[in-house]
Amino acid sequence: MIGIFDSGVGGISVWKELHGLMPNQDFVYVADSAYCPYGRKSADEIIERAKKISEFLIKKNADIIVVACNTATAAAIKYLRLHFPVPFVGMEPAIKPAAIESKSGIVGVLATAGTFKGSLYLNTLTKFASNIKVIEQTGDGLVELVESGKICEHEVELLLKKYINPIIDAGADKLVLGCTHYPFLVEAIKKVANNALTIINPAPAVALQTQKIINDNNIMSTKNSGTNIFISTGNIETLKMLVNKINHSVNEHNFAVQNI
Ligand code: DGL
């Protein structure tokens, strides 16, 4: 079984890629919506949540856990790898492909404050961004909008304009989505950016990396069709709405609210 978790519903954008690549695998997804957002929480608070959710997923027989949250990866992945016996896959800020593909040599990154503070992000910058200019923008408020199911409202566009216009004005031609909630805003981002930016979502690369680890560790399911379970620690309505948008065949019974 592949365990996945995020501070909320955002990691569903990663589940979409994982499930698309490995439809026969079993997945258990935990949205920590009761504790969302993680973006401005301390690293210790995030580690505490990541620890509890990982324990829960391992009790449910997870063979591997995907931390489908950039902020939780930044704060907790080292701890998780050290304290639990299963492999963990985290979200990598996609600076490398953006740097390679950028023609203007200027790249925008939209992420949470927690992600920008993490050593993972700083290491990625040192490794891949020495020849480009990176414009960092925190997306305050966007996670909350996605959590409440607002993905294309006027409110979303207004906030996106505030964040994206300065990136465009600075001459960027690529926008790295450094938070797993943001792929749900792609249509609104495209509308605001009006072709000025190519959007880079790291989720497909993370799904490929997960598949590689699964193959290397021989934990590929041999069943014909996998089961997908979705658990929320808080409000489950947006989780249902986003999953159903991606896959209509998920049964109502596969959703549950649980205290973790
Ligand atoms: N999806 C999380 C991420 O990728 C959102 C963080 C938050 O809850 O603020 O960073």
Tab-separated table of C-alpha atoms and ligand atoms in Angstrom:
chain	number	residue	atom	x	y	z
A	1	MET	CA	0.000	0.000	0.000
A	2	ILE	CA	1.176	3.511	-0.770
A	3	GLY	CA	0.478	6.020	2.005
A	4	ILE	CA	0.201	9.684	1.048
A	5	PHE	CA	-0.311	12.715	3.222
A	6	ASP	CA	-0.515	16.472	2.961
A	7	SER	CA	-1.534	19.336	5.236
A	8	GLY	CA	-4.864	19.101	3.421
A	9	VAL	CA	-6.332	18.425	0.003
A	10	GLY	CA	-3.347	19.646	-2.056
A	11	GLY	CA	-1.610	16.266	-2.173
A	12	ILE	CA	-4.520	14.989	-4.256
A	13	SER	CA	-2.652	16.633	-7.163
A	14	VAL	CA	0.155	14.152	-6.406
A	15	TRP	CA	-2.216	11.190	-5.870
A	16	LYS	CA	-3.604	11.965	-9.352
A	17	GLU	CA	-0.161	11.379	-10.908
A	18	LEU	CA	0.624	8.348	-8.721
A	19	HIS	CA	-2.715	6.685	-9.413
A	20	GLY	CA	-2.415	7.475	-13.127
A	21	LEU	CA	0.980	5.772	-13.219
A	22	MET	CA	0.141	2.828	-10.934
A	23	PRO	CA	-3.646	2.273	-11.091
A	24	ASN	CA	-3.420	-1.220	-9.538
A	25	GLN	CA	-1.747	-0.086	-6.332
A	26	ASP	CA	-3.653	0.480	-3.091
A	27	PHE	CA	-3.536	4.036	-1.769
A	28	VAL	CA	-4.460	5.552	1.585
A	29	TYR	CA	-4.476	9.352	1.499
A	30	VAL	CA	-4.538	11.478	4.653
A	31	ALA	CA	-5.548	15.144	4.397
A	32	ASP	CA	-4.585	16.834	7.648
A	33	SER	CA	-7.216	19.499	7.047
A	34	ALA	CA	-7.895	20.019	10.785
A	35	TYR	CA	-4.321	21.306	11.125
A	36	CYS	CA	-4.090	23.098	7.755
A	37	PRO	CA	-2.274	25.304	6.803
A	38	TYR	CA	1.222	24.097	7.696
A	39	GLY	CA	2.855	27.058	5.922
A	40	ARG	CA	3.346	29.268	8.964
A	41	LYS	CA	3.650	26.519	11.615
A	42	SER	CA	6.984	25.822	13.310
A	43	ALA	CA	9.097	22.897	12.081
A	44	ASP	CA	8.493	21.113	15.417
A	45	GLU	CA	4.722	21.372	15.080
A	46	ILE	CA	4.889	19.989	11.533
A	47	ILE	CA	7.193	17.132	12.601
A	48	GLU	CA	4.677	16.205	15.318
A	49	ARG	CA	1.847	15.991	12.781
A	50	ALA	CA	3.988	14.150	10.203
A	51	LYS	CA	5.020	11.641	12.882
A	52	LYS	CA	1.418	10.924	13.974
A	53	ILE	CA	0.187	10.541	10.402
A	54	SER	CA	3.119	8.293	9.422
A	55	GLU	CA	2.437	6.052	12.448
A	56	PHE	CA	-1.192	5.864	11.367
A	57	LEU	CA	-0.291	4.992	7.754
A	58	ILE	CA	2.217	2.345	8.826
A	59	LYS	CA	-0.446	0.756	11.074
A	60	LYS	CA	-2.605	0.619	7.942
A	61	ASN	CA	0.261	-1.326	6.286
A	62	ALA	CA	1.880	1.387	4.177
A	63	ASP	CA	4.965	-0.010	2.390
A	64	ILE	CA	6.048	3.469	1.332
A	65	ILE	CA	4.912	6.978	2.248
A	66	VAL	CA	4.739	9.944	-0.111
A	67	VAL	CA	4.939	13.265	1.717
A	68	ALA	CA	2.781	15.107	-0.819
A	69	CYS	CA	3.428	18.460	0.808
A	70	ASN	CA	6.413	20.714	0.126
A	71	THR	CA	6.161	22.329	3.556
A	72	ALA	CA	6.063	19.008	5.435
A	73	THR	CA	8.916	17.670	3.295
A	74	ALA	CA	11.012	20.723	4.159
A	75	ALA	CA	10.330	20.406	7.899
A	76	ALA	CA	10.012	16.692	8.537
A	77	ILE	CA	11.397	14.335	5.902
A	78	LYS	CA	14.794	13.931	7.569
A	79	TYR	CA	13.096	13.056	10.863
A	80	LEU	CA	10.698	10.614	9.194
A	81	ARG	CA	13.476	8.811	7.310
A	82	LEU	CA	15.433	8.459	10.517
A	83	HIS	CA	12.595	7.192	12.715
A	84	PHE	CA	10.439	4.952	10.505
A	85	PRO	CA	11.275	1.712	8.688
A	86	VAL	CA	9.570	2.474	5.334
A	87	PRO	CA	10.915	4.578	2.433
A	88	PHE	CA	9.676	8.194	2.245
A	89	VAL	CA	9.381	10.220	-0.952
A	90	GLY	CA	9.159	14.011	-0.623
A	91	MET	CA	8.357	16.969	-2.847
A	92	GLU	CA	11.370	18.549	-4.561
A	93	PRO	CA	11.117	22.201	-5.615
A	94	ALA	CA	11.353	21.910	-9.425
A	95	ILE	CA	14.071	24.540	-9.845
A	96	LYS	CA	16.241	22.273	-11.992
A	97	PRO	CA	13.847	21.821	-14.972
A	98	ALA	CA	12.841	25.491	-14.708
A	99	ALA	CA	16.482	26.613	-14.850
A	100	ILE	CA	17.218	24.347	-17.825
A	101	GLU	CA	14.162	25.418	-19.812
A	102	SER	CA	14.099	29.140	-19.003
A	103	LYS	CA	14.982	31.392	-21.926
A	104	SER	CA	14.979	34.632	-19.974
A	105	GLY	CA	17.082	33.136	-17.165
A	106	ILE	CA	14.486	34.358	-14.672
A	107	VAL	CA	12.273	31.901	-12.824
A	108	GLY	CA	9.435	32.496	-10.365
A	109	VAL	CA	8.738	30.172	-7.434
A	110	LEU	CA	5.403	30.241	-5.620
A	111	ALA	CA	5.513	28.387	-2.278
A	112	THR	CA	4.780	28.686	1.430
A	113	ALA	CA	7.026	30.501	3.898
A	114	GLY	CA	7.929	27.125	5.457
A	115	THR	CA	9.173	25.744	2.139
A	116	PHE	CA	11.367	28.797	1.446
A	117	LYS	CA	12.897	28.490	4.933
A	118	GLY	CA	13.854	24.803	4.536
A	119	SER	CA	17.398	23.640	3.820
A	120	LEU	CA	16.063	21.462	0.987
A	121	TYR	CA	15.019	24.553	-0.957
A	122	LEU	CA	18.288	26.363	-0.214
A	123	ASN	CA	20.316	23.327	-1.345
A	124	THR	CA	18.298	23.116	-4.552
A	125	LEU	CA	19.007	26.793	-5.221
A	126	THR	CA	22.733	26.296	-4.653
A	127	LYS	CA	22.786	23.256	-6.941
A	128	PHE	CA	20.644	24.414	-9.831
A	129	ALA	CA	20.081	28.164	-9.702
A	130	SER	CA	23.600	29.578	-9.829
A	131	ASN	CA	23.096	30.833	-13.401
A	132	ILE	CA	19.558	32.106	-13.130
A	133	LYS	CA	17.643	34.696	-11.169
A	134	VAL	CA	14.935	33.304	-8.887
A	135	ILE	CA	11.958	35.401	-7.797
A	136	GLU	CA	10.475	33.953	-4.605
A	137	GLN	CA	6.864	34.625	-3.760
A	138	THR	CA	4.916	33.244	-0.778
A	139	GLY	CA	1.349	32.356	-1.693
A	140	ASP	CA	-0.303	33.439	1.582
A	141	GLY	CA	-4.021	32.682	1.574
A	142	LEU	CA	-4.036	30.402	-1.477
A	143	VAL	CA	-3.962	27.140	0.517
A	144	GLU	CA	-6.957	28.314	2.570
A	145	LEU	CA	-8.908	29.112	-0.609
A	146	VAL	CA	-8.237	25.658	-2.100
A	147	GLU	CA	-9.169	24.015	1.223
A	148	SER	CA	-12.527	25.750	1.111
A	149	GLY	CA	-13.072	24.473	-2.421
A	150	LYS	CA	-12.485	27.819	-4.117
A	151	ILE	CA	-10.328	27.202	-7.167
A	152	CYS	CA	-11.622	29.510	-9.873
A	153	GLU	CA	-13.478	32.294	-8.030
A	154	HIS	CA	-12.760	35.991	-8.530
A	155	GLU	CA	-11.157	36.020	-5.065
A	156	VAL	CA	-8.569	33.488	-6.236
A	157	GLU	CA	-7.737	35.518	-9.336
A	158	LEU	CA	-7.290	38.709	-7.321
A	159	LEU	CA	-4.805	37.068	-4.987
A	160	LEU	CA	-2.999	35.364	-7.855
A	161	LYS	CA	-2.663	38.697	-9.671
A	162	LYS	CA	-1.009	40.157	-6.584
A	163	TYR	CA	1.510	37.315	-6.480
A	164	ILE	CA	2.090	36.615	-10.148
A	165	ASN	CA	2.186	40.076	-11.730
A	166	PRO	CA	5.463	41.043	-9.989
A	167	ILE	CA	6.994	37.753	-11.204
A	168	ILE	CA	5.976	38.519	-14.786
A	169	ASP	CA	7.133	42.143	-14.436
A	170	ALA	CA	10.543	40.878	-13.303
A	171	GLY	CA	10.886	39.061	-16.641
A	172	ALA	CA	10.289	35.464	-15.550
A	173	ASP	CA	9.140	32.952	-18.164
A	174	LYS	CA	8.717	29.914	-15.841
A	175	LEU	CA	6.652	29.512	-12.693
A	176	VAL	CA	7.526	26.668	-10.328
A	177	LEU	CA	4.591	25.487	-8.218
A	178	GLY	CA	6.228	24.858	-4.847
A	179	CYS	CA	3.070	23.810	-3.016
A	180	THR	CA	0.870	20.838	-3.866
A	181	HIS	CA	-2.328	22.873	-3.429
A	182	TYR	CA	-1.411	25.155	-6.336
A	183	PRO	CA	-1.901	22.718	-9.265
A	184	PHE	CA	-5.637	23.044	-8.522
A	185	LEU	CA	-5.271	26.728	-9.406
A	186	VAL	CA	-3.609	26.123	-12.778
A	187	GLU	CA	-6.565	27.372	-14.809
A	188	ALA	CA	-6.739	30.588	-12.755
A	189	ILE	CA	-2.940	31.006	-12.941
A	190	LYS	CA	-3.021	30.609	-16.730
A	191	LYS	CA	-5.770	33.215	-16.966
A	192	VAL	CA	-3.788	35.681	-14.857
A	193	ALA	CA	-0.438	34.956	-16.531
A	194	ASN	CA	-1.924	35.234	-20.005
A	195	ASN	CA	0.771	33.075	-21.687
A	196	ALA	CA	3.674	34.929	-20.075
A	197	LEU	CA	4.653	31.962	-17.881
A	198	THR	CA	5.040	28.230	-18.354
A	199	ILE	CA	3.895	26.429	-15.217
A	200	ILE	CA	6.092	23.701	-13.764
A	201	ASN	CA	4.447	21.153	-11.464
A	202	PRO	CA	6.858	18.622	-9.911
A	203	ALA	CA	4.127	16.017	-9.190
A	204	PRO	CA	4.695	13.865	-12.339
A	205	ALA	CA	8.426	13.603	-11.539
A	206	VAL	CA	7.653	12.699	-7.911
A	207	ALA	CA	5.269	9.970	-9.107
A	208	LEU	CA	7.988	8.503	-11.371
A	209	GLN	CA	10.484	8.570	-8.516
A	210	THR	CA	7.953	6.779	-6.258
A	211	GLN	CA	7.405	4.114	-8.918
A	212	LYS	CA	11.154	3.577	-9.187
A	213	ILE	CA	11.495	3.077	-5.408
A	214	ILE	CA	8.513	0.689	-5.436
A	215	ASN	CA	10.114	-1.361	-8.214
A	216	ASP	CA	13.534	-1.327	-6.542
A	217	ASN	CA	11.972	-2.514	-3.254
A	218	ASN	CA	9.678	-5.081	-4.913
A	219	ILE	CA	6.478	-3.717	-3.371
A	220	MET	CA	4.465	-3.511	-6.593
A	221	SER	CA	0.924	-4.849	-6.151
A	222	THR	CA	0.023	-7.956	-8.158
A	223	LYS	CA	-3.724	-7.384	-7.844
A	224	ASN	CA	-5.825	-6.247	-10.767
A	225	SER	CA	-7.324	-3.137	-9.313
A	226	GLY	CA	-6.266	-1.038	-6.388
A	227	THR	CA	-8.332	0.468	-3.604
A	228	ASN	CA	-8.203	4.193	-2.867
A	229	ILE	CA	-9.095	5.357	0.636
A	230	PHE	CA	-9.301	9.049	1.524
A	231	ILE	CA	-9.181	10.199	5.131
A	232	SER	CA	-9.493	13.736	6.431
A	233	THR	CA	-8.755	14.916	9.946
A	234	GLY	CA	-11.148	17.822	9.298
A	235	ASN	CA	-13.734	18.827	6.732
A	236	ILE	CA	-14.052	16.148	4.035
A	237	GLU	CA	-16.219	18.004	1.491
A	238	THR	CA	-13.422	19.618	-0.555
A	239	LEU	CA	-11.485	16.342	-0.530
A	240	LYS	CA	-14.507	14.564	-2.025
A	241	MET	CA	-15.056	17.309	-4.575
A	242	LEU	CA	-11.437	17.283	-5.831
A	243	VAL	CA	-11.130	13.482	-5.919
A	244	ASN	CA	-14.398	13.206	-7.830
A	245	LYS	CA	-13.202	15.825	-10.304
A	246	ILE	CA	-10.240	13.563	-11.100
A	247	ASN	CA	-11.900	10.161	-10.799
A	248	HIS	CA	-15.698	9.718	-10.824
A	249	SER	CA	-15.564	6.060	-9.829
A	250	VAL	CA	-14.405	6.524	-6.215
A	251	ASN	CA	-17.162	5.265	-3.921
A	252	GLU	CA	-18.650	7.427	-1.154
A	253	HIS	CA	-17.644	4.685	1.338
A	254	ASN	CA	-13.974	5.220	0.559
A	255	PHE	CA	-14.036	8.603	2.325
A	256	ALA	CA	-13.785	8.949	6.102
A	257	VAL	CA	-13.173	11.571	8.759
A	258	GLN	CA	-10.755	10.488	11.456
A	259	ASN	CA	-8.901	12.018	14.371
A	260	ILE	CA	-5.192	11.326	14.030
B	1	DGL	N1	0.268	21.451	0.211
B	1	DGL	C1	1.155	22.085	1.137
B	1	DGL	C2	2.518	22.289	0.477
B	1	DGL	O1	2.783	21.641	-0.502
B	1	DGL	C3	0.502	23.312	1.713
B	1	DGL	C4	1.185	23.851	2.922
B	1	DGL	C5	0.289	24.527	3.910
B	1	DGL	O2	-0.566	23.848	4.466
B	1	DGL	O3	0.491	25.719	4.148
B	1	DGL	O4	3.341	23.064	0.919
